[in-house]
Amino acid sequence: MQKQTEADHYDVIVVGAGPTGSALAGDLGRRGHRVLLVEKTDGIVHDARLHSVSIRTMEFARKWGIEDALRNCGWPQEHPQDVVWATSLADDEIARIPWPAISQMVPPTESPTFAQRCPQKWFNAILLRFAQAQPSVTVRLLSEVTAVRDDSDRVEVSTTQKDGATRHYTARFLVACDGSRSGIRRDLGIDVKKSDVWGQSAEVIIRSSELRDFPLAQTMGRLSLVEPAGMAVSLLPFDGRDQFRVIVIVSDKEVTESDMTQWIYKIAGREVNFEFMSPILPWYNRETLAATFRAGNIFLAGDAVHTMPTTGGLGMNTGVQDSVDLGWKLSAVLNGWAGETLLESYDYERRLAVQQTASLASAIYKDKVALRAQQAEFWQQIGKGGVDADLARKAMGQSLIATFGREFNNISASLGYRYEGSAVCVSEAGEPPAVDFDQYVPCARPGHRAPHFWLPDGRSTLDLFDMGFTLIVLDESAPGRTELVGLAADRMIPLEEYVADPSVIDELRGLYETALTLVRPDGHVAWRGNEIADPELLLDVITGSHVEVHHAVQTTLS
């Protein structure tokens, strides 16, 4: 590669301007790092792909200052979001899960915010603008990466622009966010473990005023069609007006426009006029997981390193979590106050979280595949008519809600991922709470997301966690506290204290349990205790600075 000029060098090059890449570039940019975000397309997403921005992603959006942009993304705030099951829009519904309109939603007790409906067509644009708004971020659209070389102390990259011009760049690190068919992952020779394919899916956006005019379409945020053959298709309002997203959930073959047309007629219960607004987007429902999330100075994130069924809307949100975990770690190393173990922890932590999340997405999809056999008895009773049919429809509705209720706005799946056992979190004695997808219980054990609590000044505890570490102090006399703060300053490790107001100490102790809790920039607990036995060693562990003393530190500080 040709000699670089200083202007061509960056701290981090991010390849791929989807949600994962744009979030990472924006977060690194707001931390002051020079970032090059490279995208081979024009950055515009023409299909929906996703529509659910999870509560955890909204917590990040709140920190990044784009929560209002998401609330006003284009989805009508008064539109109902109920989840409905029926045999068509023209028939009586079988079951319904109430879900308030955005204007009526309030944050749950576990968070300062709540989930948002925002299709990727809009969400991607918001995140890309977030990245572009950072003065230290350069965005190159219509620019395809053609060569990548890791040269031990830097990464060299060549790109080709749409007009054929080539450009060359270097960076300390590169992050591949280039999707499930990642060319960078392939060129690195990183293997991907793939599960069996459990089914094919496809989606398309359509416009139809006739669908809009069905009364049922005006009272729901999602309709899943239920019939004796199973539950194979869903209809979601796309813009809350006359555009809809049609998803064929379970198919044993590639879905054509002709197939999609027949499904739309089934949804309506008759032939209706409509027009396709996007190409049909197909995908396979399976889990994939790369053998490693890192190769030298090159990291993988988002779909480039893991995929899962779209059920539950967890995949994109998991990719954004990758960006948050990796962003602060790259920043810490670039700023010189963290060591190699901190970067190594990215693979362990995110692999653990991905496996947890993917298990739920896959379980929900498998339930949909198995639905036909599960509900055969209900359909037999419905076929008899009369009282038996009414009872069977009611029982079927209860079964649908019990089986699939966890798919929608699952707070536990969004907030309950944890990094237990991470090398940069001090392990705590005792069994961690079991993963529970039905109920989220806040937990301040090391590795877990630090609990939310509204402080007297109107902030959430989550607002304390951002650019550096935060020491939550519930007892100002706790041994080792002042020494830790002083040593962190000497080592240029960003650490601020929050000394709790006496009026809320008891409530905070109910959530955090100990006199001191040390929280990372990403909002996950690094350590907690009533005294700090060795402040120097504690800082070594949480910054990944001394691998050889890690196990001794864990014993000393636990």
PDB file of N, CA and C in Angstrom, residues 51 73-81 102 117-119 122 205-209 211-214 216-222 235-245:
ATOM      1  N   HIS A  51     -38.225  -3.402  13.621  1.00  0.00           N
ATOM      2  CA  HIS A  51     -39.116  -2.304  13.988  1.00  0.00           C
ATOM      3  C   HIS A  51     -39.065  -2.017  15.479  1.00  0.00           C
ATOM      4  N   CYS A  73     -39.510   9.572  15.263  1.00  0.00           N
ATOM      5  CA  CYS A  73     -38.925   8.993  14.054  1.00  0.00           C
ATOM      6  C   CYS A  73     -39.882   8.972  12.869  1.00  0.00           C
ATOM      7  N   GLY A  74     -41.180   9.065  13.121  1.00  0.00           N
ATOM      8  CA  GLY A  74     -42.167   8.975  12.046  1.00  0.00           C
ATOM      9  C   GLY A  74     -43.324   8.068  12.398  1.00  0.00           C
ATOM     10  N   TRP A  75     -43.148   7.213  13.398  1.00  0.00           N
ATOM     11  CA  TRP A  75     -44.243   6.366  13.851  1.00  0.00           C
ATOM     12  C   TRP A  75     -45.229   7.224  14.647  1.00  0.00           C
ATOM     13  N   PRO A  76     -46.518   7.222  14.280  1.00  0.00           N
ATOM     14  CA  PRO A  76     -47.492   8.067  14.980  1.00  0.00           C
ATOM     15  C   PRO A  76     -47.586   7.695  16.463  1.00  0.00           C
ATOM     16  N   GLN A  77     -47.391   8.674  17.307  1.00  0.00           N
ATOM     17  CA  GLN A  77     -47.337   8.397  18.743  1.00  0.00           C
ATOM     18  C   GLN A  77     -48.673   7.969  19.324  1.00  0.00           C
ATOM     19  N   GLU A  78     -49.764   8.207  18.610  1.00  0.00           N
ATOM     20  CA  GLU A  78     -51.076   7.808  19.115  1.00  0.00           C
ATOM     21  C   GLU A  78     -51.535   6.453  18.579  1.00  0.00           C
ATOM     22  N   HIS A  79     -50.751   5.846  17.685  1.00  0.00           N
ATOM     23  CA  HIS A  79     -51.194   4.604  17.051  1.00  0.00           C
ATOM     24  C   HIS A  79     -51.109   3.442  18.042  1.00  0.00           C
ATOM     25  N   PRO A  80     -52.168   2.610  18.134  1.00  0.00           N
ATOM     26  CA  PRO A  80     -52.122   1.441  19.027  1.00  0.00           C
ATOM     27  C   PRO A  80     -50.994   0.494  18.631  1.00  0.00           C
ATOM     28  N   GLN A  81     -50.466  -0.233  19.621  1.00  0.00           N
ATOM     29  CA  GLN A  81     -49.385  -1.180  19.376  1.00  0.00           C
ATOM     30  C   GLN A  81     -49.740  -2.598  19.821  1.00  0.00           C
ATOM     31  N   ILE A 102     -47.258   4.936  21.974  1.00  0.00           N
ATOM     32  CA  ILE A 102     -46.061   5.599  22.499  1.00  0.00           C
ATOM     33  C   ILE A 102     -46.435   6.765  23.412  1.00  0.00           C
ATOM     34  N   ARG A 117     -40.887   1.946  18.850  1.00  0.00           N
ATOM     35  CA  ARG A 117     -41.110   1.384  17.524  1.00  0.00           C
ATOM     36  C   ARG A 117     -40.447   2.304  16.511  1.00  0.00           C
ATOM     37  N   CYS A 118     -39.482   1.765  15.766  1.00  0.00           N
ATOM     38  CA  CYS A 118     -38.757   2.569  14.781  1.00  0.00           C
ATOM     39  C   CYS A 118     -38.129   1.637  13.762  1.00  0.00           C
ATOM     40  N   PRO A 119     -38.748   1.445  12.593  1.00  0.00           N
ATOM     41  CA  PRO A 119     -38.171   0.564  11.571  1.00  0.00           C
ATOM     42  C   PRO A 119     -36.746   0.972  11.212  1.00  0.00           C
ATOM     43  N   TRP A 122     -35.746   4.030   9.233  1.00  0.00           N
ATOM     44  CA  TRP A 122     -35.627   5.310   9.930  1.00  0.00           C
ATOM     45  C   TRP A 122     -34.498   5.281  10.953  1.00  0.00           C
ATOM     46  N   ILE A 205     -42.414  -4.476   2.241  1.00  0.00           N
ATOM     47  CA  ILE A 205     -43.259  -3.338   2.616  1.00  0.00           C
ATOM     48  C   ILE A 205     -44.250  -3.107   1.481  1.00  0.00           C
ATOM     49  N   ILE A 206     -45.513  -2.953   1.842  1.00  0.00           N
ATOM     50  CA  ILE A 206     -46.552  -2.684   0.850  1.00  0.00           C
ATOM     51  C   ILE A 206     -47.323  -1.431   1.242  1.00  0.00           C
ATOM     52  N   ARG A 207     -48.033  -0.875   0.266  1.00  0.00           N
ATOM     53  CA  ARG A 207     -48.972   0.222   0.541  1.00  0.00           C
ATOM     54  C   ARG A 207     -50.360  -0.238   0.133  1.00  0.00           C
ATOM     55  N   SER A 208     -51.322  -0.041   1.034  1.00  0.00           N
ATOM     56  CA  SER A 208     -52.693  -0.440   0.724  1.00  0.00           C
ATOM     57  C   SER A 208     -53.677   0.336   1.596  1.00  0.00           C
ATOM     58  N   SER A 209     -54.471   1.176   0.967  1.00  0.00           N
ATOM     59  CA  SER A 209     -55.506   1.893   1.714  1.00  0.00           C
ATOM     60  C   SER A 209     -56.630   0.947   2.115  1.00  0.00           C
ATOM     61  N   LEU A 211     -56.258  -2.214   3.184  1.00  0.00           N
ATOM     62  CA  LEU A 211     -55.861  -2.835   4.457  1.00  0.00           C
ATOM     63  C   LEU A 211     -56.012  -1.842   5.596  1.00  0.00           C
ATOM     64  N   ARG A 212     -55.642  -0.615   5.359  1.00  0.00           N
ATOM     65  CA  ARG A 212     -55.745   0.420   6.388  1.00  0.00           C
ATOM     66  C   ARG A 212     -57.180   0.579   6.884  1.00  0.00           C
ATOM     67  N   ASP A 213     -58.134   0.402   6.001  1.00  0.00           N
ATOM     68  CA  ASP A 213     -59.527   0.675   6.355  1.00  0.00           C
ATOM     69  C   ASP A 213     -60.192  -0.447   7.140  1.00  0.00           C
ATOM     70  N   PHE A 214     -59.547  -1.609   7.294  1.00  0.00           N
ATOM     71  CA  PHE A 214     -60.112  -2.640   8.159  1.00  0.00           C
ATOM     72  C   PHE A 214     -60.083  -2.148   9.610  1.00  0.00           C
ATOM     73  N   LEU A 216     -59.886  -3.699  12.377  1.00  0.00           N
ATOM     74  CA  LEU A 216     -58.867  -4.371  13.184  1.00  0.00           C
ATOM     75  C   LEU A 216     -57.477  -3.802  12.923  1.00  0.00           C
ATOM     76  N   ALA A 217     -57.205  -3.407  11.669  1.00  0.00           N
ATOM     77  CA  ALA A 217     -55.890  -2.858  11.329  1.00  0.00           C
ATOM     78  C   ALA A 217     -55.627  -1.541  12.041  1.00  0.00           C
ATOM     79  N   GLN A 218     -56.687  -0.862  12.442  1.00  0.00           N
ATOM     80  CA  GLN A 218     -56.538   0.435  13.092  1.00  0.00           C
ATOM     81  C   GLN A 218     -56.364   0.321  14.600  1.00  0.00           C
ATOM     82  N   THR A 219     -56.453  -0.889  15.117  1.00  0.00           N
ATOM     83  CA  THR A 219     -56.381  -1.062  16.575  1.00  0.00           C
ATOM     84  C   THR A 219     -55.216  -1.946  16.999  1.00  0.00           C
ATOM     85  N   MET A 220     -54.287  -2.203  16.109  1.00  0.00           N
ATOM     86  CA  MET A 220     -53.205  -3.117  16.469  1.00  0.00           C
ATOM     87  C   MET A 220     -51.867  -2.628  15.924  1.00  0.00           C
ATOM     88  N   GLY A 221     -50.815  -3.170  16.551  1.00  0.00           N
ATOM     89  CA  GLY A 221     -49.460  -2.899  16.087  1.00  0.00           C
ATOM     90  C   GLY A 221     -48.847  -4.095  15.413  1.00  0.00           C
ATOM     91  N   ARG A 222     -49.524  -5.235  15.546  1.00  0.00           N
ATOM     92  CA  ARG A 222     -49.063  -6.449  14.875  1.00  0.00           C
ATOM     93  C   ARG A 222     -50.203  -7.443  14.829  1.00  0.00           C
ATOM     94  N   LEU A 235     -48.597  -9.243   9.926  1.00  0.00           N
ATOM     95  CA  LEU A 235     -48.798  -7.929   9.318  1.00  0.00           C
ATOM     96  C   LEU A 235     -48.526  -6.875  10.378  1.00  0.00           C
ATOM     97  N   LEU A 236     -47.634  -5.928  10.067  1.00  0.00           N
ATOM     98  CA  LEU A 236     -47.315  -4.850  10.995  1.00  0.00           C
ATOM     99  C   LEU A 236     -47.514  -3.517  10.299  1.00  0.00           C
ATOM    100  N   PRO A 237     -48.213  -2.583  10.910  1.00  0.00           N
ATOM    101  CA  PRO A 237     -48.221  -1.234  10.355  1.00  0.00           C
ATOM    102  C   PRO A 237     -46.787  -0.720  10.267  1.00  0.00           C
ATOM    103  N   PHE A 238     -46.425  -0.152   9.129  1.00  0.00           N
ATOM    104  CA  PHE A 238     -45.056   0.333   8.942  1.00  0.00           C
ATOM    105  C   PHE A 238     -44.940   1.805   9.301  1.00  0.00           C
ATOM    106  N   ASP A 239     -45.818   2.616   8.743  1.00  0.00           N
ATOM    107  CA  ASP A 239     -45.780   4.044   9.043  1.00  0.00           C
ATOM    108  C   ASP A 239     -46.985   4.494   9.847  1.00  0.00           C
ATOM    109  N   GLY A 240     -47.852   3.541  10.227  1.00  0.00           N
ATOM    110  CA  GLY A 240     -49.049   3.898  10.988  1.00  0.00           C
ATOM    111  C   GLY A 240     -50.132   4.515  10.133  1.00  0.00           C
ATOM    112  N   ARG A 241     -49.926   4.502   8.811  1.00  0.00           N
ATOM    113  CA  ARG A 241     -50.903   5.097   7.897  1.00  0.00           C
ATOM    114  C   ARG A 241     -51.346   4.026   6.898  1.00  0.00           C
ATOM    115  N   ASP A 242     -50.774   4.051   5.694  1.00  0.00           N
ATOM    116  CA  ASP A 242     -51.231   3.087   4.687  1.00  0.00           C
ATOM    117  C   ASP A 242     -50.116   2.149   4.222  1.00  0.00           C
ATOM    118  N   GLN A 243     -48.961   2.187   4.894  1.00  0.00           N
ATOM    119  CA  GLN A 243     -47.890   1.258   4.558  1.00  0.00           C
ATOM    120  C   GLN A 243     -47.786   0.171   5.633  1.00  0.00           C
ATOM    121  N   PHE A 244     -47.541  -1.056   5.178  1.00  0.00           N
ATOM    122  CA  PHE A 244     -47.498  -2.196   6.081  1.00  0.00           C
ATOM    123  C   PHE A 244     -46.270  -3.047   5.791  1.00  0.00           C
ATOM    124  N   ARG A 245     -45.818  -3.709   6.816  1.00  0.00           N
ATOM    125  CA  ARG A 245     -44.728  -4.684   6.693  1.00  0.00           C
ATOM    126  C   ARG A 245     -45.347  -6.078   6.775  1.00  0.00           C
TER     127      ARG A 245
END
